[in-house]
């Protein structure tokens, strides 16, 4: 007989999975409850381990994954409207394998061996979902669980060893150990051993600190919001000029403007190029501006970091390579072009650049040698591989030019700014996150914040004393090795499970019913 309460149980499990999947979003800015990430997965995992069937666990993994995506990206609703729901449902599918692993390894009464296996395999399964969704076509690596630890020094040291991927692995392992500790009495020994191992790993990388080597004076110009209108680009440019001019005599090495700070191609508007050159001469430092315009020398609209000196544009130019889905291009526009009628999706696809660029700042009159700058544009600061490539190419300073004015009153500006800490720690290089409307921030080579952050209400120019560093981190040398390790773990686990199923004897065929005289 089926218990009368089983129908009610099935009904509450789905909304519980949605809510449990959304819980980790509280660890990210703006709430920034970073400590919550160490327990945030426990309710979801407890639900999955109690799923009556594998199909049910898969469903609750899918629903929870969709809840996670909705919670971390909820600020996109003004732009995507209802289209965010199918996007979340699509990406949520990536958590199904993880959910099945949780049920298989943590469900029932796992032995000590199965519990120890879970502490390795379950985090690897989570990382698989993060790696796949980090593909730009699925939205990119926004909201990776490890990114919630951007203000925790020990986690930033882990990032210098294995990137944000290693931090995610550690967080899921801690959550898994807590589930074993409190829900599986027979698995407390491996659970305690797992927590101890996480603590030892964290302590072991504490000494991994980049060696500082000199410094740089960087000015960040944040003009604030400019009302939309036919002359908004010119008024934004003028605001940048007005805020930059008082930097004269302050001995800055470079002035950084935010994304889309220049609304016309400089080769088509020599008057703007002359104004920027005169401003550079007046301040005594090159300007790194960002041009968002249709290029004069080729078709299409580009977003480009352009270095301008006293003699005009230096020729150093970086065209944005990874564009924001729907915000800067519509994937499969022939099928999904209707998204432009229900939200703020791009009416025309932006064009992509071909390769990363490292720019050389000029040397200083006092004998200080020039510094190499690696620019990124907005969304690109979310991709660990892009900043690593710039570091390998010789960048001493990483710069992200951004504009989040569309999402000014949401969690987005703080979430975006927090990524600079991770990229700085991963590469052992300082990073400047310069925006039009905030939050602008600078982080040192260990991920530590340098000077004040400029909130969304600020309209100012701020000078930062930025320490430089030499050498390279383990992440720069070896890349995303935790991802390779996780894939190897999953492949090994699948091989073992497959081998066991092959060795298991097939069930005896049932004998046919015997005939009787009465048959």
JSON list of C-alpha atoms in Angstrom, two decimals, residues 289-480:
[
{"chain": "A", "resi": 289, "resn": "UNK", "atom": "CA", "xyz": [39.94, 54.54, -23.34]},
{"chain": "A", "resi": 290, "resn": "UNK", "atom": "CA", "xyz": [37.27, 52.23, -24.74]},
{"chain": "A", "resi": 291, "resn": "UNK", "atom": "CA", "xyz": [35.69, 52.86, -28.13]},
{"chain": "A", "resi": 292, "resn": "UNK", "atom": "CA", "xyz": [32.21, 51.45, -28.78]},
{"chain": "A", "resi": 293, "resn": "UNK", "atom": "CA", "xyz": [31.53, 52.33, -32.39]},
{"chain": "A", "resi": 294, "resn": "UNK", "atom": "CA", "xyz": [31.31, 51.26, -36.00]},
{"chain": "A", "resi": 295, "resn": "UNK", "atom": "CA", "xyz": [34.85, 51.04, -37.34]},
{"chain": "A", "resi": 296, "resn": "UNK", "atom": "CA", "xyz": [35.87, 53.16, -40.30]},
{"chain": "A", "resi": 297, "resn": "UNK", "atom": "CA", "xyz": [38.30, 50.58, -41.73]},
{"chain": "A", "resi": 298, "resn": "UNK", "atom": "CA", "xyz": [36.04, 47.50, -41.64]},
{"chain": "A", "resi": 299, "resn": "UNK", "atom": "CA", "xyz": [32.33, 46.68, -41.34]},
{"chain": "A", "resi": 300, "resn": "UNK", "atom": "CA", "xyz": [30.56, 46.27, -38.03]},
{"chain": "A", "resi": 301, "resn": "UNK", "atom": "CA", "xyz": [30.54, 47.66, -34.49]},
{"chain": "A", "resi": 302, "resn": "UNK", "atom": "CA", "xyz": [33.46, 46.83, -32.20]},
{"chain": "A", "resi": 303, "resn": "UNK", "atom": "CA", "xyz": [34.21, 47.42, -28.54]},
{"chain": "A", "resi": 304, "resn": "UNK", "atom": "CA", "xyz": [37.89, 48.25, -28.33]},
{"chain": "A", "resi": 305, "resn": "UNK", "atom": "CA", "xyz": [40.46, 49.23, -25.73]},
{"chain": "A", "resi": 306, "resn": "UNK", "atom": "CA", "xyz": [42.59, 51.97, -27.32]},
{"chain": "A", "resi": 307, "resn": "UNK", "atom": "CA", "xyz": [45.76, 53.52, -25.88]},
{"chain": "A", "resi": 308, "resn": "UNK", "atom": "CA", "xyz": [46.17, 57.24, -26.54]},
{"chain": "A", "resi": 309, "resn": "UNK", "atom": "CA", "xyz": [49.33, 59.26, -25.83]},
{"chain": "A", "resi": 310, "resn": "UNK", "atom": "CA", "xyz": [50.28, 62.92, -26.29]},
{"chain": "A", "resi": 311, "resn": "UNK", "atom": "CA", "xyz": [50.76, 62.30, -30.02]},
{"chain": "A", "resi": 312, "resn": "UNK", "atom": "CA", "xyz": [47.38, 60.59, -30.43]},
{"chain": "A", "resi": 313, "resn": "UNK", "atom": "CA", "xyz": [46.44, 56.89, -30.61]},
{"chain": "A", "resi": 314, "resn": "UNK", "atom": "CA", "xyz": [49.58, 54.81, -30.21]},
{"chain": "A", "resi": 315, "resn": "UNK", "atom": "CA", "xyz": [48.37, 52.01, -32.46]},
{"chain": "A", "resi": 316, "resn": "UNK", "atom": "CA", "xyz": [47.79, 49.66, -29.51]},
{"chain": "A", "resi": 317, "resn": "UNK", "atom": "CA", "xyz": [44.21, 48.46, -29.84]},
{"chain": "A", "resi": 318, "resn": "UNK", "atom": "CA", "xyz": [42.37, 45.44, -28.48]},
{"chain": "A", "resi": 319, "resn": "UNK", "atom": "CA", "xyz": [38.99, 44.41, -29.93]},
{"chain": "A", "resi": 320, "resn": "UNK", "atom": "CA", "xyz": [36.71, 42.53, -27.56]},
{"chain": "A", "resi": 321, "resn": "UNK", "atom": "CA", "xyz": [36.72, 38.81, -28.36]},
{"chain": "A", "resi": 322, "resn": "UNK", "atom": "CA", "xyz": [34.02, 37.28, -26.13]},
{"chain": "A", "resi": 323, "resn": "UNK", "atom": "CA", "xyz": [30.68, 38.98, -26.38]},
{"chain": "A", "resi": 324, "resn": "UNK", "atom": "CA", "xyz": [27.76, 38.95, -23.96]},
{"chain": "A", "resi": 325, "resn": "UNK", "atom": "CA", "xyz": [24.99, 36.63, -25.20]},
{"chain": "A", "resi": 326, "resn": "UNK", "atom": "CA", "xyz": [21.88, 38.67, -26.05]},
{"chain": "A", "resi": 327, "resn": "UNK", "atom": "CA", "xyz": [23.48, 41.86, -24.69]},
{"chain": "A", "resi": 328, "resn": "UNK", "atom": "CA", "xyz": [25.97, 42.15, -27.59]},
{"chain": "A", "resi": 329, "resn": "UNK", "atom": "CA", "xyz": [24.82, 39.44, -29.95]},
{"chain": "A", "resi": 330, "resn": "UNK", "atom": "CA", "xyz": [21.86, 37.09, -30.26]},
{"chain": "A", "resi": 331, "resn": "UNK", "atom": "CA", "xyz": [22.84, 33.41, -30.56]},
{"chain": "A", "resi": 332, "resn": "UNK", "atom": "CA", "xyz": [21.20, 31.82, -33.61]},
{"chain": "A", "resi": 333, "resn": "UNK", "atom": "CA", "xyz": [19.55, 35.13, -34.45]},
{"chain": "A", "resi": 334, "resn": "UNK", "atom": "CA", "xyz": [17.45, 33.56, -37.21]},
{"chain": "A", "resi": 335, "resn": "UNK", "atom": "CA", "xyz": [15.73, 31.45, -34.54]},
{"chain": "A", "resi": 336, "resn": "UNK", "atom": "CA", "xyz": [15.99, 33.63, -31.44]},
{"chain": "A", "resi": 337, "resn": "UNK", "atom": "CA", "xyz": [15.81, 37.10, -32.94]},
{"chain": "A", "resi": 338, "resn": "UNK", "atom": "CA", "xyz": [12.37, 37.56, -31.37]},
{"chain": "A", "resi": 339, "resn": "UNK", "atom": "CA", "xyz": [14.19, 38.14, -28.06]},
{"chain": "A", "resi": 340, "resn": "UNK", "atom": "CA", "xyz": [14.84, 41.72, -29.22]},
{"chain": "A", "resi": 341, "resn": "UNK", "atom": "CA", "xyz": [11.09, 42.42, -29.08]},
{"chain": "A", "resi": 342, "resn": "UNK", "atom": "CA", "xyz": [10.63, 41.35, -25.44]},
{"chain": "A", "resi": 343, "resn": "UNK", "atom": "CA", "xyz": [13.80, 42.66, -23.82]},
{"chain": "A", "resi": 344, "resn": "UNK", "atom": "CA", "xyz": [16.95, 44.67, -24.36]},
{"chain": "A", "resi": 345, "resn": "UNK", "atom": "CA", "xyz": [18.71, 42.15, -26.56]},
{"chain": "A", "resi": 346, "resn": "UNK", "atom": "CA", "xyz": [21.17, 43.53, -29.12]},
{"chain": "A", "resi": 347, "resn": "UNK", "atom": "CA", "xyz": [19.47, 44.80, -32.25]},
{"chain": "A", "resi": 348, "resn": "UNK", "atom": "CA", "xyz": [22.73, 44.27, -34.18]},
{"chain": "A", "resi": 349, "resn": "UNK", "atom": "CA", "xyz": [25.46, 41.75, -33.39]},
{"chain": "A", "resi": 350, "resn": "UNK", "atom": "CA", "xyz": [28.78, 43.26, -32.35]},
{"chain": "A", "resi": 351, "resn": "UNK", "atom": "CA", "xyz": [31.92, 42.05, -34.11]},
{"chain": "A", "resi": 352, "resn": "UNK", "atom": "CA", "xyz": [34.62, 39.99, -32.40]},
{"chain": "A", "resi": 353, "resn": "UNK", "atom": "CA", "xyz": [38.34, 40.64, -32.19]},
{"chain": "A", "resi": 354, "resn": "UNK", "atom": "CA", "xyz": [40.90, 38.10, -33.35]},
{"chain": "A", "resi": 355, "resn": "UNK", "atom": "CA", "xyz": [43.48, 37.84, -30.58]},
{"chain": "A", "resi": 356, "resn": "UNK", "atom": "CA", "xyz": [44.54, 39.19, -27.17]},
{"chain": "A", "resi": 357, "resn": "UNK", "atom": "CA", "xyz": [46.80, 42.24, -27.09]},
{"chain": "A", "resi": 358, "resn": "UNK", "atom": "CA", "xyz": [49.40, 43.35, -24.54]},
{"chain": "A", "resi": 359, "resn": "UNK", "atom": "CA", "xyz": [50.11, 47.08, -24.62]},
{"chain": "A", "resi": 360, "resn": "UNK", "atom": "CA", "xyz": [53.35, 48.82, -23.69]},
{"chain": "A", "resi": 361, "resn": "UNK", "atom": "CA", "xyz": [53.11, 51.91, -21.52]},
{"chain": "A", "resi": 362, "resn": "UNK", "atom": "CA", "xyz": [55.91, 54.41, -22.16]},
{"chain": "A", "resi": 363, "resn": "UNK", "atom": "CA", "xyz": [58.79, 54.75, -19.71]},
{"chain": "A", "resi": 364, "resn": "UNK", "atom": "CA", "xyz": [58.76, 57.56, -17.17]},
{"chain": "A", "resi": 365, "resn": "UNK", "atom": "CA", "xyz": [61.04, 60.64, -17.16]},
{"chain": "A", "resi": 366, "resn": "UNK", "atom": "CA", "xyz": [62.41, 59.61, -13.74]},
{"chain": "A", "resi": 367, "resn": "UNK", "atom": "CA", "xyz": [63.86, 56.44, -15.23]},
{"chain": "A", "resi": 368, "resn": "UNK", "atom": "CA", "xyz": [61.11, 54.00, -14.32]},
{"chain": "A", "resi": 369, "resn": "UNK", "atom": "CA", "xyz": [60.69, 51.50, -17.12]},
{"chain": "A", "resi": 370, "resn": "UNK", "atom": "CA", "xyz": [57.42, 51.05, -18.93]},
{"chain": "A", "resi": 371, "resn": "UNK", "atom": "CA", "xyz": [54.83, 48.49, -17.89]},
{"chain": "A", "resi": 372, "resn": "UNK", "atom": "CA", "xyz": [52.92, 46.07, -20.08]},
{"chain": "A", "resi": 373, "resn": "UNK", "atom": "CA", "xyz": [49.14, 46.20, -19.74]},
{"chain": "A", "resi": 374, "resn": "UNK", "atom": "CA", "xyz": [46.72, 43.40, -20.59]},
{"chain": "A", "resi": 375, "resn": "UNK", "atom": "CA", "xyz": [43.24, 44.80, -21.37]},
{"chain": "A", "resi": 376, "resn": "UNK", "atom": "CA", "xyz": [39.93, 42.96, -21.13]},
{"chain": "A", "resi": 377, "resn": "UNK", "atom": "CA", "xyz": [36.48, 44.36, -21.86]},
{"chain": "A", "resi": 378, "resn": "UNK", "atom": "CA", "xyz": [33.61, 43.88, -19.41]},
{"chain": "A", "resi": 379, "resn": "UNK", "atom": "CA", "xyz": [32.30, 40.26, -19.50]},
{"chain": "A", "resi": 380, "resn": "UNK", "atom": "CA", "xyz": [35.78, 38.95, -20.35]},
{"chain": "A", "resi": 381, "resn": "UNK", "atom": "CA", "xyz": [36.96, 39.40, -16.77]},
{"chain": "A", "resi": 382, "resn": "UNK", "atom": "CA", "xyz": [34.82, 36.37, -15.88]},
{"chain": "A", "resi": 383, "resn": "UNK", "atom": "CA", "xyz": [37.00, 34.03, -17.99]},
{"chain": "A", "resi": 384, "resn": "UNK", "atom": "CA", "xyz": [40.09, 32.75, -16.11]},
{"chain": "A", "resi": 385, "resn": "UNK", "atom": "CA", "xyz": [41.82, 31.63, -19.30]},
{"chain": "A", "resi": 386, "resn": "UNK", "atom": "CA", "xyz": [41.81, 35.12, -20.85]},
{"chain": "A", "resi": 387, "resn": "UNK", "atom": "CA", "xyz": [43.67, 36.86, -18.04]},
{"chain": "A", "resi": 388, "resn": "UNK", "atom": "CA", "xyz": [46.07, 33.89, -17.80]},
{"chain": "A", "resi": 389, "resn": "UNK", "atom": "CA", "xyz": [46.85, 34.26, -21.52]},
{"chain": "A", "resi": 390, "resn": "UNK", "atom": "CA", "xyz": [47.65, 37.95, -21.04]},
{"chain": "A", "resi": 391, "resn": "UNK", "atom": "CA", "xyz": [49.94, 37.13, -18.11]},
{"chain": "A", "resi": 392, "resn": "UNK", "atom": "CA", "xyz": [51.77, 34.50, -20.13]},
{"chain": "A", "resi": 393, "resn": "UNK", "atom": "CA", "xyz": [52.18, 37.12, -22.87]},
{"chain": "A", "resi": 394, "resn": "UNK", "atom": "CA", "xyz": [53.95, 39.42, -20.43]},
{"chain": "A", "resi": 395, "resn": "UNK", "atom": "CA", "xyz": [51.27, 41.63, -18.90]},
{"chain": "A", "resi": 396, "resn": "UNK", "atom": "CA", "xyz": [52.29, 43.20, -15.57]},
{"chain": "A", "resi": 397, "resn": "UNK", "atom": "CA", "xyz": [48.93, 44.91, -15.05]},
{"chain": "A", "resi": 398, "resn": "UNK", "atom": "CA", "xyz": [45.49, 43.53, -15.94]},
{"chain": "A", "resi": 399, "resn": "UNK", "atom": "CA", "xyz": [42.74, 46.01, -16.78]},
{"chain": "A", "resi": 400, "resn": "UNK", "atom": "CA", "xyz": [39.03, 45.34, -17.28]},
{"chain": "A", "resi": 401, "resn": "UNK", "atom": "CA", "xyz": [36.94, 48.17, -18.76]},
{"chain": "A", "resi": 402, "resn": "UNK", "atom": "CA", "xyz": [33.30, 47.72, -17.93]},
{"chain": "A", "resi": 403, "resn": "UNK", "atom": "CA", "xyz": [29.85, 49.32, -17.95]},
{"chain": "A", "resi": 404, "resn": "UNK", "atom": "CA", "xyz": [26.96, 47.88, -15.95]},
{"chain": "A", "resi": 405, "resn": "UNK", "atom": "CA", "xyz": [24.69, 50.93, -16.03]},
{"chain": "A", "resi": 406, "resn": "UNK", "atom": "CA", "xyz": [21.82, 48.84, -17.40]},
{"chain": "A", "resi": 407, "resn": "UNK", "atom": "CA", "xyz": [21.83, 46.90, -14.12]},
{"chain": "A", "resi": 408, "resn": "UNK", "atom": "CA", "xyz": [22.75, 49.81, -11.87]},
{"chain": "A", "resi": 409, "resn": "UNK", "atom": "CA", "xyz": [20.42, 49.01, -8.97]},
{"chain": "A", "resi": 410, "resn": "UNK", "atom": "CA", "xyz": [20.96, 45.24, -8.97]},
{"chain": "A", "resi": 411, "resn": "UNK", "atom": "CA", "xyz": [23.57, 42.83, -7.62]},
{"chain": "A", "resi": 412, "resn": "UNK", "atom": "CA", "xyz": [25.42, 42.89, -10.97]},
{"chain": "A", "resi": 413, "resn": "UNK", "atom": "CA", "xyz": [27.90, 45.77, -10.39]},
{"chain": "A", "resi": 414, "resn": "UNK", "atom": "CA", "xyz": [29.20, 44.31, -7.12]},
{"chain": "A", "resi": 415, "resn": "UNK", "atom": "CA", "xyz": [29.32, 40.77, -8.53]},
{"chain": "A", "resi": 416, "resn": "UNK", "atom": "CA", "xyz": [31.26, 41.96, -11.56]},
{"chain": "A", "resi": 417, "resn": "UNK", "atom": "CA", "xyz": [33.73, 43.99, -9.52]},
{"chain": "A", "resi": 418, "resn": "UNK", "atom": "CA", "xyz": [34.43, 41.00, -7.24]},
{"chain": "A", "resi": 419, "resn": "UNK", "atom": "CA", "xyz": [35.83, 39.01, -10.17]},
{"chain": "A", "resi": 420, "resn": "UNK", "atom": "CA", "xyz": [38.87, 41.30, -10.31]},
{"chain": "A", "resi": 421, "resn": "UNK", "atom": "CA", "xyz": [40.08, 39.91, -6.98]},
{"chain": "A", "resi": 422, "resn": "UNK", "atom": "CA", "xyz": [40.05, 36.35, -8.31]},
{"chain": "A", "resi": 423, "resn": "UNK", "atom": "CA", "xyz": [41.77, 37.21, -11.58]},
{"chain": "A", "resi": 424, "resn": "UNK", "atom": "CA", "xyz": [44.45, 39.14, -9.69]},
{"chain": "A", "resi": 425, "resn": "UNK", "atom": "CA", "xyz": [45.09, 36.27, -7.28]},
{"chain": "A", "resi": 426, "resn": "UNK", "atom": "CA", "xyz": [45.09, 33.62, -10.02]},
{"chain": "A", "resi": 427, "resn": "UNK", "atom": "CA", "xyz": [47.74, 35.47, -12.01]},
{"chain": "A", "resi": 428, "resn": "UNK", "atom": "CA", "xyz": [49.77, 37.15, -9.30]},
{"chain": "A", "resi": 429, "resn": "UNK", "atom": "CA", "xyz": [49.15, 40.42, -11.12]},
{"chain": "A", "resi": 430, "resn": "UNK", "atom": "CA", "xyz": [47.25, 43.53, -9.98]},
{"chain": "A", "resi": 431, "resn": "UNK", "atom": "CA", "xyz": [43.95, 44.15, -11.72]},
{"chain": "A", "resi": 432, "resn": "UNK", "atom": "CA", "xyz": [42.06, 47.38, -12.34]},
{"chain": "A", "resi": 433, "resn": "UNK", "atom": "CA", "xyz": [38.29, 47.14, -12.84]},
{"chain": "A", "resi": 434, "resn": "UNK", "atom": "CA", "xyz": [37.28, 50.51, -14.31]},
{"chain": "A", "resi": 435, "resn": "UNK", "atom": "CA", "xyz": [33.63, 51.22, -15.01]},
{"chain": "A", "resi": 436, "resn": "UNK", "atom": "CA", "xyz": [31.51, 54.09, -16.26]},
{"chain": "A", "resi": 437, "resn": "UNK", "atom": "CA", "xyz": [29.02, 53.93, -13.41]},
{"chain": "A", "resi": 438, "resn": "UNK", "atom": "CA", "xyz": [30.54, 51.73, -10.67]},
{"chain": "A", "resi": 439, "resn": "UNK", "atom": "CA", "xyz": [31.56, 49.61, -8.98]},
{"chain": "A", "resi": 440, "resn": "UNK", "atom": "CA", "xyz": [35.20, 50.45, -9.91]},
{"chain": "A", "resi": 441, "resn": "UNK", "atom": "CA", "xyz": [37.90, 48.74, -7.87]},
{"chain": "A", "resi": 442, "resn": "UNK", "atom": "CA", "xyz": [41.61, 47.83, -7.85]},
{"chain": "A", "resi": 443, "resn": "UNK", "atom": "CA", "xyz": [43.12, 44.63, -6.45]},
{"chain": "A", "resi": 444, "resn": "UNK", "atom": "CA", "xyz": [46.77, 43.83, -5.79]},
{"chain": "A", "resi": 445, "resn": "UNK", "atom": "CA", "xyz": [48.77, 40.76, -6.90]},
{"chain": "A", "resi": 446, "resn": "UNK", "atom": "CA", "xyz": [47.40, 38.61, -4.04]},
{"chain": "A", "resi": 447, "resn": "UNK", "atom": "CA", "xyz": [43.83, 39.66, -4.69]},
{"chain": "A", "resi": 448, "resn": "UNK", "atom": "CA", "xyz": [43.82, 42.17, -1.83]},
{"chain": "A", "resi": 449, "resn": "UNK", "atom": "CA", "xyz": [41.90, 45.38, -2.40]},
{"chain": "A", "resi": 450, "resn": "UNK", "atom": "CA", "xyz": [43.93, 48.51, -3.03]},
{"chain": "A", "resi": 451, "resn": "UNK", "atom": "CA", "xyz": [42.39, 51.80, -1.95]},
{"chain": "A", "resi": 452, "resn": "UNK", "atom": "CA", "xyz": [38.66, 52.57, -1.94]},
{"chain": "A", "resi": 453, "resn": "UNK", "atom": "CA", "xyz": [36.08, 51.03, -4.23]},
{"chain": "A", "resi": 454, "resn": "UNK", "atom": "CA", "xyz": [34.05, 53.57, -6.19]},
{"chain": "A", "resi": 455, "resn": "UNK", "atom": "CA", "xyz": [30.34, 52.86, -5.61]},
{"chain": "A", "resi": 456, "resn": "UNK", "atom": "CA", "xyz": [27.61, 53.29, -8.19]},
{"chain": "A", "resi": 457, "resn": "UNK", "atom": "CA", "xyz": [26.85, 56.74, -6.77]},
{"chain": "A", "resi": 458, "resn": "UNK", "atom": "CA", "xyz": [30.38, 58.09, -7.39]},
{"chain": "A", "resi": 459, "resn": "UNK", "atom": "CA", "xyz": [31.36, 60.54, -10.16]},
{"chain": "A", "resi": 460, "resn": "UNK", "atom": "CA", "xyz": [35.06, 60.99, -9.68]},
{"chain": "A", "resi": 461, "resn": "UNK", "atom": "CA", "xyz": [38.65, 60.21, -10.65]},
{"chain": "A", "resi": 462, "resn": "UNK", "atom": "CA", "xyz": [40.64, 58.20, -8.12]},
{"chain": "A", "resi": 463, "resn": "UNK", "atom": "CA", "xyz": [44.40, 57.58, -8.07]},
{"chain": "A", "resi": 464, "resn": "UNK", "atom": "CA", "xyz": [45.65, 54.21, -6.81]},
{"chain": "A", "resi": 465, "resn": "UNK", "atom": "CA", "xyz": [49.15, 53.17, -5.74]},
{"chain": "A", "resi": 466, "resn": "UNK", "atom": "CA", "xyz": [49.24, 49.75, -7.38]},
{"chain": "A", "resi": 467, "resn": "UNK", "atom": "CA", "xyz": [51.98, 47.27, -6.36]},
{"chain": "A", "resi": 468, "resn": "UNK", "atom": "CA", "xyz": [53.45, 45.17, -9.16]},
{"chain": "A", "resi": 469, "resn": "UNK", "atom": "CA", "xyz": [54.79, 41.63, -8.81]},
{"chain": "A", "resi": 470, "resn": "UNK", "atom": "CA", "xyz": [57.25, 39.34, -10.52]},
{"chain": "A", "resi": 471, "resn": "UNK", "atom": "CA", "xyz": [57.29, 35.61, -11.05]},
{"chain": "A", "resi": 472, "resn": "UNK", "atom": "CA", "xyz": [54.29, 33.46, -11.87]},
{"chain": "A", "resi": 473, "resn": "UNK", "atom": "CA", "xyz": [51.71, 31.52, -9.92]},
{"chain": "A", "resi": 474, "resn": "UNK", "atom": "CA", "xyz": [51.08, 27.79, -10.21]},
{"chain": "A", "resi": 475, "resn": "UNK", "atom": "CA", "xyz": [47.82, 28.58, -11.97]},
{"chain": "A", "resi": 476, "resn": "UNK", "atom": "CA", "xyz": [49.65, 30.59, -14.63]},
{"chain": "A", "resi": 477, "resn": "UNK", "atom": "CA", "xyz": [52.21, 27.80, -15.08]},
{"chain": "A", "resi": 478, "resn": "UNK", "atom": "CA", "xyz": [49.86, 24.82, -15.15]},
{"chain": "A", "resi": 479, "resn": "UNK", "atom": "CA", "xyz": [46.49, 26.30, -16.02]},
{"chain": "A", "resi": 480, "resn": "UNK", "atom": "CA", "xyz": [43.20, 24.69, -15.05]}
]
